[in-house]
mmCIF file of C-alpha atoms in Angstrom:
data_model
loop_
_atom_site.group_PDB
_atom_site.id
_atom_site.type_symbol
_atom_site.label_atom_id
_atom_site.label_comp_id
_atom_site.label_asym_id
_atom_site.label_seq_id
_atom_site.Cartn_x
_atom_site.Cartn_y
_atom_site.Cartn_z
ATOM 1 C CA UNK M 1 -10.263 18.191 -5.545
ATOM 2 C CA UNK M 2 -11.843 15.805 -7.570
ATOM 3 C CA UNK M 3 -11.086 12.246 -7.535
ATOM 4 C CA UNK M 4 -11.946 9.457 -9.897
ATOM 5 C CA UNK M 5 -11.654 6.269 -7.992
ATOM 6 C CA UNK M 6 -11.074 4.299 -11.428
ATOM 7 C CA UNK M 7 -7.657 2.627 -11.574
ATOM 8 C CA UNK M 8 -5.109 3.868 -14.133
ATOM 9 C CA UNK M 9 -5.655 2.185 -17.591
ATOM 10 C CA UNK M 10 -3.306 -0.650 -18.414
ATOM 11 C CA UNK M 11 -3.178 0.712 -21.789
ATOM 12 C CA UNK M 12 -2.657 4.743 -20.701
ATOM 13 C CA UNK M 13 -0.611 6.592 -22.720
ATOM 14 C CA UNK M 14 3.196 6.389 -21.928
ATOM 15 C CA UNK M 15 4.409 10.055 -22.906
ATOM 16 C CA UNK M 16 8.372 10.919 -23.443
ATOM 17 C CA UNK M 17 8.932 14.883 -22.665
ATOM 18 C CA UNK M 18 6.451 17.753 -21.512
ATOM 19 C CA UNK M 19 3.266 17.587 -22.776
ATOM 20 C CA UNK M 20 -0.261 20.181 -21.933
ATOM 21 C CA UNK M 21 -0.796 19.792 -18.395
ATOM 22 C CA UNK M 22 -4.789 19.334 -18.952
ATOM 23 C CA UNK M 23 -3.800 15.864 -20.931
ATOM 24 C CA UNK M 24 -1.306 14.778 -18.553
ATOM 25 C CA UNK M 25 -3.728 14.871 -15.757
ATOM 26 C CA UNK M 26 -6.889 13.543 -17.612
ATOM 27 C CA UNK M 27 -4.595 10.825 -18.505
ATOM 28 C CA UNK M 28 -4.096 10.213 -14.505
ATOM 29 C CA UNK M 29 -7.620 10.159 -14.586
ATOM 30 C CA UNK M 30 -8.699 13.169 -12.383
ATOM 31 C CA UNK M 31 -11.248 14.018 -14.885
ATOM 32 C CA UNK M 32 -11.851 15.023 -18.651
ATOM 33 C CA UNK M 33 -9.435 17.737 -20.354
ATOM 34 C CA UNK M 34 -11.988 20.214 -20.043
ATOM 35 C CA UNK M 35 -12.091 19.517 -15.832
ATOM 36 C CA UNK M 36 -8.616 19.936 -15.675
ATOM 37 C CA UNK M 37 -8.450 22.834 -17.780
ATOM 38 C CA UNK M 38 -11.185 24.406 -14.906
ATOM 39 C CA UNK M 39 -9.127 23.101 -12.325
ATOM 40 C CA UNK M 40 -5.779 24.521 -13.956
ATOM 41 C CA UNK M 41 -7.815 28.228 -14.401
ATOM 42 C CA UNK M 42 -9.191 27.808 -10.472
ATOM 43 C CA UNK M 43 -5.471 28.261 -9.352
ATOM 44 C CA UNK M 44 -6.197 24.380 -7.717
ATOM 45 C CA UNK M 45 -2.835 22.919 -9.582
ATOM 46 C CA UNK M 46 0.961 23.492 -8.713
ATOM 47 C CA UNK M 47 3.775 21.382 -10.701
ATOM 48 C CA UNK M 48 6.862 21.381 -8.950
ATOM 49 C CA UNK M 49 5.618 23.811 -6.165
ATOM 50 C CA UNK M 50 4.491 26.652 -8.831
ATOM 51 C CA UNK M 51 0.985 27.508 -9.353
ATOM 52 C CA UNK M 52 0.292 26.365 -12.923
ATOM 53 C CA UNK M 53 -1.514 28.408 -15.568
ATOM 54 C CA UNK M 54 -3.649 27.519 -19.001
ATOM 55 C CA UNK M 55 -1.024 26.329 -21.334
ATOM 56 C CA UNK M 56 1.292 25.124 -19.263
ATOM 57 C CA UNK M 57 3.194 22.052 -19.995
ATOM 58 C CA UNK M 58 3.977 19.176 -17.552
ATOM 59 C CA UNK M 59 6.720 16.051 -18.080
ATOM 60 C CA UNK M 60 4.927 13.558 -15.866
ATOM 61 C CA UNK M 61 8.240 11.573 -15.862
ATOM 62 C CA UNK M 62 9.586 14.268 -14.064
ATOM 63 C CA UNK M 63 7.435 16.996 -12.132
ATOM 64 C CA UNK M 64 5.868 16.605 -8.952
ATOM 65 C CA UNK M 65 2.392 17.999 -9.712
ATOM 66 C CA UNK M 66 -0.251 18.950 -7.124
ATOM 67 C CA UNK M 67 -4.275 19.173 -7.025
ATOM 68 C CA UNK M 68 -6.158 20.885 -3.775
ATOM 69 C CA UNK M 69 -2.604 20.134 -2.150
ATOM 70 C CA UNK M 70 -2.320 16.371 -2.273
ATOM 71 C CA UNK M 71 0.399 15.008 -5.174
ATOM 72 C CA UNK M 72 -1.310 13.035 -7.821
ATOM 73 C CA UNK M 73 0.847 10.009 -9.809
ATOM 74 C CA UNK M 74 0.544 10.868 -13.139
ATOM 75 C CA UNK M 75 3.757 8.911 -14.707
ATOM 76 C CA UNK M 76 1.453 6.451 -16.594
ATOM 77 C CA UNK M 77 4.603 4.135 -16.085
ATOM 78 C CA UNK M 78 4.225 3.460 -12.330
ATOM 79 C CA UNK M 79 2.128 0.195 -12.223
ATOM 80 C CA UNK M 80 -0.095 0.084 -7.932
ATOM 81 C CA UNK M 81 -1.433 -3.315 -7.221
ATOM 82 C CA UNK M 82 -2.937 -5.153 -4.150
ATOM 83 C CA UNK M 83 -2.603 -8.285 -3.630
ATOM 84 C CA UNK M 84 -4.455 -10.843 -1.315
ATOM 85 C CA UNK M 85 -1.769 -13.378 -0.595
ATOM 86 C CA UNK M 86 -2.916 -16.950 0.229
ATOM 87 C CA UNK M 87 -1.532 -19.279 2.726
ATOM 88 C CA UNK M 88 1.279 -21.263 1.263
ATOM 89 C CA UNK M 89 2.658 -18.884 -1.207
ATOM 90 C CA UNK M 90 6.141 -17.301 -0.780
ATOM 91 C CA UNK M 91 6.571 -13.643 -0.583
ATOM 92 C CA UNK M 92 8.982 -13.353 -3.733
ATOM 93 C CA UNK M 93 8.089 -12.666 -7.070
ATOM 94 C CA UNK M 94 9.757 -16.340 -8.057
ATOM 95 C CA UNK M 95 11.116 -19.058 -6.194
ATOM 96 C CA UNK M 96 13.966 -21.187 -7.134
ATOM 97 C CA UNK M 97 12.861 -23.909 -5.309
ATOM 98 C CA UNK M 98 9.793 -24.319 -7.751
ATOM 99 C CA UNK M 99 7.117 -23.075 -4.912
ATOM 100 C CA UNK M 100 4.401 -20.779 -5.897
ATOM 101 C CA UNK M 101 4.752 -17.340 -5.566
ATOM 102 C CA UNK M 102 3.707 -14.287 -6.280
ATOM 103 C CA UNK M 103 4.215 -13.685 -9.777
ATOM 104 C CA UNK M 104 1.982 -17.043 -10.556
ATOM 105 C CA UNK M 105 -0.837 -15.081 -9.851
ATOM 106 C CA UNK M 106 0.285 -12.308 -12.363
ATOM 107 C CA UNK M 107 -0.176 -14.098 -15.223
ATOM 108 C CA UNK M 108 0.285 -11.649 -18.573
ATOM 109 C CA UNK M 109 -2.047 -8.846 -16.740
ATOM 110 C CA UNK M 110 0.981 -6.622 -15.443
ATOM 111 C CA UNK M 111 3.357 -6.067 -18.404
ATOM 112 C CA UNK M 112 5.756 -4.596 -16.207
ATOM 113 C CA UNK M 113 8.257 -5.726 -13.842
ATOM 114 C CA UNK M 114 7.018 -5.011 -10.422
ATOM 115 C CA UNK M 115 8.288 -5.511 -6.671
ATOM 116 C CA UNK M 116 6.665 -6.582 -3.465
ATOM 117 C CA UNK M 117 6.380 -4.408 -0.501
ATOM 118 C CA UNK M 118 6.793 -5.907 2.346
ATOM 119 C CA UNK M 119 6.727 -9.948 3.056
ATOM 120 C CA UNK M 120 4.538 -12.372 4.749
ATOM 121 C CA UNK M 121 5.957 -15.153 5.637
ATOM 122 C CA UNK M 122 4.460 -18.761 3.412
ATOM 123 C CA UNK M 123 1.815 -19.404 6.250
ATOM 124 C CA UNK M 124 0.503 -15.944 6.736
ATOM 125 C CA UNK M 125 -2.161 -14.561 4.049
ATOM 126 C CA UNK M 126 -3.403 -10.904 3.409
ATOM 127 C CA UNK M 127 -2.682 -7.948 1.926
ATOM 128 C CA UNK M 128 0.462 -7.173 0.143
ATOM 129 C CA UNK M 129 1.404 -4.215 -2.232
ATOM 130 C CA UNK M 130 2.748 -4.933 -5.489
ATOM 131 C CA UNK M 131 4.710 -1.714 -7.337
ATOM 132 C CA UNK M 132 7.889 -0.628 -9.752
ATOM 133 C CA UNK M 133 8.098 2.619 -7.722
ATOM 134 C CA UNK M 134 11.014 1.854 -5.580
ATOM 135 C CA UNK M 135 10.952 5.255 -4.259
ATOM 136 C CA UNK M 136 7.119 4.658 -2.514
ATOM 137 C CA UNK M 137 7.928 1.428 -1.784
ATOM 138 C CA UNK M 138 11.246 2.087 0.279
ATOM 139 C CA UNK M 139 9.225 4.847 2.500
ATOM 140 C CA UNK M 140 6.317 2.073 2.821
ATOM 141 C CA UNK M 141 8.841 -0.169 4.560
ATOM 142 C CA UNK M 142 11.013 2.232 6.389
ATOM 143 C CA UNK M 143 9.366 2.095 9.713
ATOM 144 C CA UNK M 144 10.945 5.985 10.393
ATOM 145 C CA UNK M 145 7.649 7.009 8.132
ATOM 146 C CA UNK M 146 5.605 4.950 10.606
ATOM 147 C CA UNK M 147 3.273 3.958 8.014
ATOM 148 C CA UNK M 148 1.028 1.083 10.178
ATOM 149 C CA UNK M 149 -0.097 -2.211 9.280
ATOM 150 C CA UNK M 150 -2.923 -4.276 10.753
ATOM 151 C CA UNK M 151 -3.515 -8.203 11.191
ATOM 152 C CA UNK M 152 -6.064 -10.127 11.903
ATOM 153 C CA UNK M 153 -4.368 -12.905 14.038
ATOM 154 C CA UNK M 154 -6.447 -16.517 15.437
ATOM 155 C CA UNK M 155 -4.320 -16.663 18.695
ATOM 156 C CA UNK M 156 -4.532 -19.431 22.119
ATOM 157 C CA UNK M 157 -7.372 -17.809 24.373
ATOM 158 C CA UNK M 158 -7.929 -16.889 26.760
ATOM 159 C CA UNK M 159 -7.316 -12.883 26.691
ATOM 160 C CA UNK M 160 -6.499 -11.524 30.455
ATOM 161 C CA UNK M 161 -7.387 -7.980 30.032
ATOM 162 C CA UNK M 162 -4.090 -6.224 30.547
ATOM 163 C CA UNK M 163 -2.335 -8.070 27.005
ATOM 164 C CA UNK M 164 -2.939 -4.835 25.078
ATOM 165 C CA UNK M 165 -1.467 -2.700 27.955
ATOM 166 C CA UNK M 166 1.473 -5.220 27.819
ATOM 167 C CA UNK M 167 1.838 -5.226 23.832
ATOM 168 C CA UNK M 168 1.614 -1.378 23.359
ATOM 169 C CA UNK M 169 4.169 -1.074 26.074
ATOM 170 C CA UNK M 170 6.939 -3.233 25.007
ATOM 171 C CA UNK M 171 7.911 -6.701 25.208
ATOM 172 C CA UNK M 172 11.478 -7.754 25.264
ATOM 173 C CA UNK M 173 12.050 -10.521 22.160
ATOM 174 C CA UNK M 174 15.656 -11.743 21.375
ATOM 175 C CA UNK M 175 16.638 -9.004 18.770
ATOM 176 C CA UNK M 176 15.472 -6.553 20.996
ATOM 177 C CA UNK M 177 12.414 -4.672 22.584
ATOM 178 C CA UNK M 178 9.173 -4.381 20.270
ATOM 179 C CA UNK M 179 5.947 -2.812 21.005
ATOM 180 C CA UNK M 180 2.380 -2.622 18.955
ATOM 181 C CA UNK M 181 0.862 0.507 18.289
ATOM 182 C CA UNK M 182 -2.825 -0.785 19.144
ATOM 183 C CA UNK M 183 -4.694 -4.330 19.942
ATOM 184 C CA UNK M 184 -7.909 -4.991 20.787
ATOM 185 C CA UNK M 185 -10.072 -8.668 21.000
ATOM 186 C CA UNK M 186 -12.229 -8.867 18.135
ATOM 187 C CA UNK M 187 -13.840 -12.224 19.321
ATOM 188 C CA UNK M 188 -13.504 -15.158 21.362
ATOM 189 C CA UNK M 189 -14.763 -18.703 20.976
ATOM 190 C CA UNK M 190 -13.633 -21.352 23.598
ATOM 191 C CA UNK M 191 -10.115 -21.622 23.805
ATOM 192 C CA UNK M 192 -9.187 -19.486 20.655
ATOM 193 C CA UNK M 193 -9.360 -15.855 20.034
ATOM 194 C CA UNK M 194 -9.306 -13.592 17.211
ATOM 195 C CA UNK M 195 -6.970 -10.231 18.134
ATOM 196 C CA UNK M 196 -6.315 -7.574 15.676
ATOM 197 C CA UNK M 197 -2.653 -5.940 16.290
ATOM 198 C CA UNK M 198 -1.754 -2.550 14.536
ATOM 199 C CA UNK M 199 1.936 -1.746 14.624
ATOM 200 C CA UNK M 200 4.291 0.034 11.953
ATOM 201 C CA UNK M 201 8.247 -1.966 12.606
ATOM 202 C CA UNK M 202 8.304 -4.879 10.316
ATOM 203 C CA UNK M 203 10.948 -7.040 11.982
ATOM 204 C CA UNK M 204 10.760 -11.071 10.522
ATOM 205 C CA UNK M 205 7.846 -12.524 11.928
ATOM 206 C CA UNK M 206 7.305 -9.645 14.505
ATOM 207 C CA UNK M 207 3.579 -10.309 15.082
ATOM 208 C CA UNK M 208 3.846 -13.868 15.925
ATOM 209 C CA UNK M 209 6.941 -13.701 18.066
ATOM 210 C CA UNK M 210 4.954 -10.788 19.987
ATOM 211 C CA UNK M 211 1.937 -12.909 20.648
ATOM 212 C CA UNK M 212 3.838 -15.791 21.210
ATOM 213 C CA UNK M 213 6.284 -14.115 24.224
ATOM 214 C CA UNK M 214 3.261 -13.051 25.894
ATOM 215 C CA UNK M 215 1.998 -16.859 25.822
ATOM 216 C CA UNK M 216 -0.690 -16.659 22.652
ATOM 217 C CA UNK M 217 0.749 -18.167 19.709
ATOM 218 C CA UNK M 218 -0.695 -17.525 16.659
ATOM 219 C CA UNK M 219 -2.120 -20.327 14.414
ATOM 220 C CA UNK M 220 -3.916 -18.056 11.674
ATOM 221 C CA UNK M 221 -2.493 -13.927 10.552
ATOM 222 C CA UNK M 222 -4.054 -12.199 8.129
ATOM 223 C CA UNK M 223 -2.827 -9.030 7.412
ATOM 224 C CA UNK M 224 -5.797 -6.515 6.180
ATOM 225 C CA UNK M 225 -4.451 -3.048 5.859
ATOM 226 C CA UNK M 226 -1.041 -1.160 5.192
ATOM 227 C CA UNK M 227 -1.463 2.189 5.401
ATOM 228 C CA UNK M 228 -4.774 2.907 4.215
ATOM 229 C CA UNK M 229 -4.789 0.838 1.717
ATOM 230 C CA UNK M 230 -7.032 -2.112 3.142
ATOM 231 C CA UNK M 231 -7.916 -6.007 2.034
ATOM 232 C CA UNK M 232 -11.317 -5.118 1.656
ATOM 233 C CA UNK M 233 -12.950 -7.758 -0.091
ATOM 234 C CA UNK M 234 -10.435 -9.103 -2.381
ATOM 235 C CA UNK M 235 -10.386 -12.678 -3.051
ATOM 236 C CA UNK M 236 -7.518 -15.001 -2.128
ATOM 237 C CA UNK M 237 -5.184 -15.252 -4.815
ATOM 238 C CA UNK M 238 -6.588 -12.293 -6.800
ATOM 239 C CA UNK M 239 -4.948 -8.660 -7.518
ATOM 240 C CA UNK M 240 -6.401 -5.056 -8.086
ATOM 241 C CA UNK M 241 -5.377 -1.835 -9.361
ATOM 242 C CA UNK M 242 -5.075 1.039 -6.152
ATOM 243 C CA UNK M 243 -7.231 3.459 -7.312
ATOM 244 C CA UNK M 244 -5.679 7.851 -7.544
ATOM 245 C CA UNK M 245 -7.408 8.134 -4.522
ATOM 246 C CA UNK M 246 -5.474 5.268 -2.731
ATOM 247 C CA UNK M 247 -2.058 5.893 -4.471
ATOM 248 C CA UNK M 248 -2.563 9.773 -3.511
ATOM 249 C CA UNK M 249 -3.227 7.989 0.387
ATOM 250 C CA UNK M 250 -0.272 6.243 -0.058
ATOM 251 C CA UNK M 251 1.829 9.824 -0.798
ATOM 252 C CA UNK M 252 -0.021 11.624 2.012
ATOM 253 C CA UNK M 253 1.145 8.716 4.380
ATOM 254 C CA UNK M 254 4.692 8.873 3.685
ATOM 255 C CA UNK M 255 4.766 12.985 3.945
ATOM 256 C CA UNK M 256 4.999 13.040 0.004
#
């Protein structure tokens, strides 16, 4: 299938009823109308689980339509951001108590209302998801779709070698058992040491209580991928568009 990394256009057409498939998906940006038209004539799309022929028509408000297997987002609606979150900023699109938060960062770039996914607490930074498709952004958080997310955590050092055989085999906290789905020690310097922790429950503060009831508080977490979507480069404070590629990731990790 081929994939255009470029983000969906802020200004992309929003359509109202069923339109000629080729436009609807050059309009998700999987190629020009004449690529899709191939790709329609190849037998390589389905809408709504049907095989879809030339001249077909498509209401991307509505159908669930399919390249190569793997459901592209095509309602030009549906607004995908990520988000590096910087220490000191509430996870809430607005705080009554004046703080910053998220939606300071916004500005007038995102003319629609969207929605966290997930939180970080104030001190924590990293990568958060920003979206108005409650429906994705439900099965993100659910953790019965298991979809993982890693830190990056500065912890007390140092590291006895059985604390990831300990973590990814359950540690009893006060609301009840928890376990990580991976850890390793990414460095070490004197009596601090950087851990990364993978696991896919989101419980309040889960990560540092972990580390903290097996004696290694944390004084830094960074969280730098959620599904496989990942912080990459991203500046503190800034936003980005998820490319098709990473919202049709997203779908694929949820089962959609």
């Amino acid at each position: 299938m081929p994939r255009d990394d470029r983000a969906p256009r802020p200004d992309a057409p929003v359509y109202e009823g069923p339109e000629r498939l080729q436009k609807v998906l050059a309009a998700a940006g999987v190629g020009s109308r004449r690529a899709c038209e191939d790709l329609i004539f190849r037998r390589r799309v389905t809408v709504n689980g049907r095989v879809a022929q030339l001249g077909d028509r498509a209401d991307p408000t509505r159908d669930v339509i399919n390249v190569d297997g793997e459901r592209l987002q095509v309602d030009t609606r549906l607004v995908y951001l990520a988000m590096n979150k910087p220490s000191g900023v509430v996870s809430t699109m607005a705080d009554e108590k004046g703080r910053t938060a998220l939606a300071d960062f916004l500005g007038n770039r995102v003319e629609q209302r969207v929605y966290h996914v997930g939180r970080l607490d104030a001190d924590s930074e990293g990568l958060l998801l920003l979206t108005n498709d409650g429906t994705l952004a439900h099965k993100l958080m659910h953790p019965s779709y298991g979809v993982q997310k890693t830190y990056l955590c500065q912890v007390t050092g140092p590291i006895p070698r059985n604390l990831g055989k300990r973590l990814m085999a359950g540690v009893e906290l006060e609301d009840g058992p928890a376990k990580v789905d991976s850890f390793k020690v990414v460095d070490t310097l004197g009596k601090t040491a950087q851990v990364e922790v993978t696991l896919h429950e989101g419980r309040k503060h889960i990560v540092r209580r972990l580390l903290a009831e097996v004696g290694h508080p944390v004084s830094r977490l960074v969280r730098t991928s959620i599904g496989p979507i990942r912080l990459g480069d991203l500046r503190a404070g800034r936003t980005r568009r998820l490319t098709n590629a990473e919202v049709t990731a997203l779908f694929r990790a949820v089962g959609d």
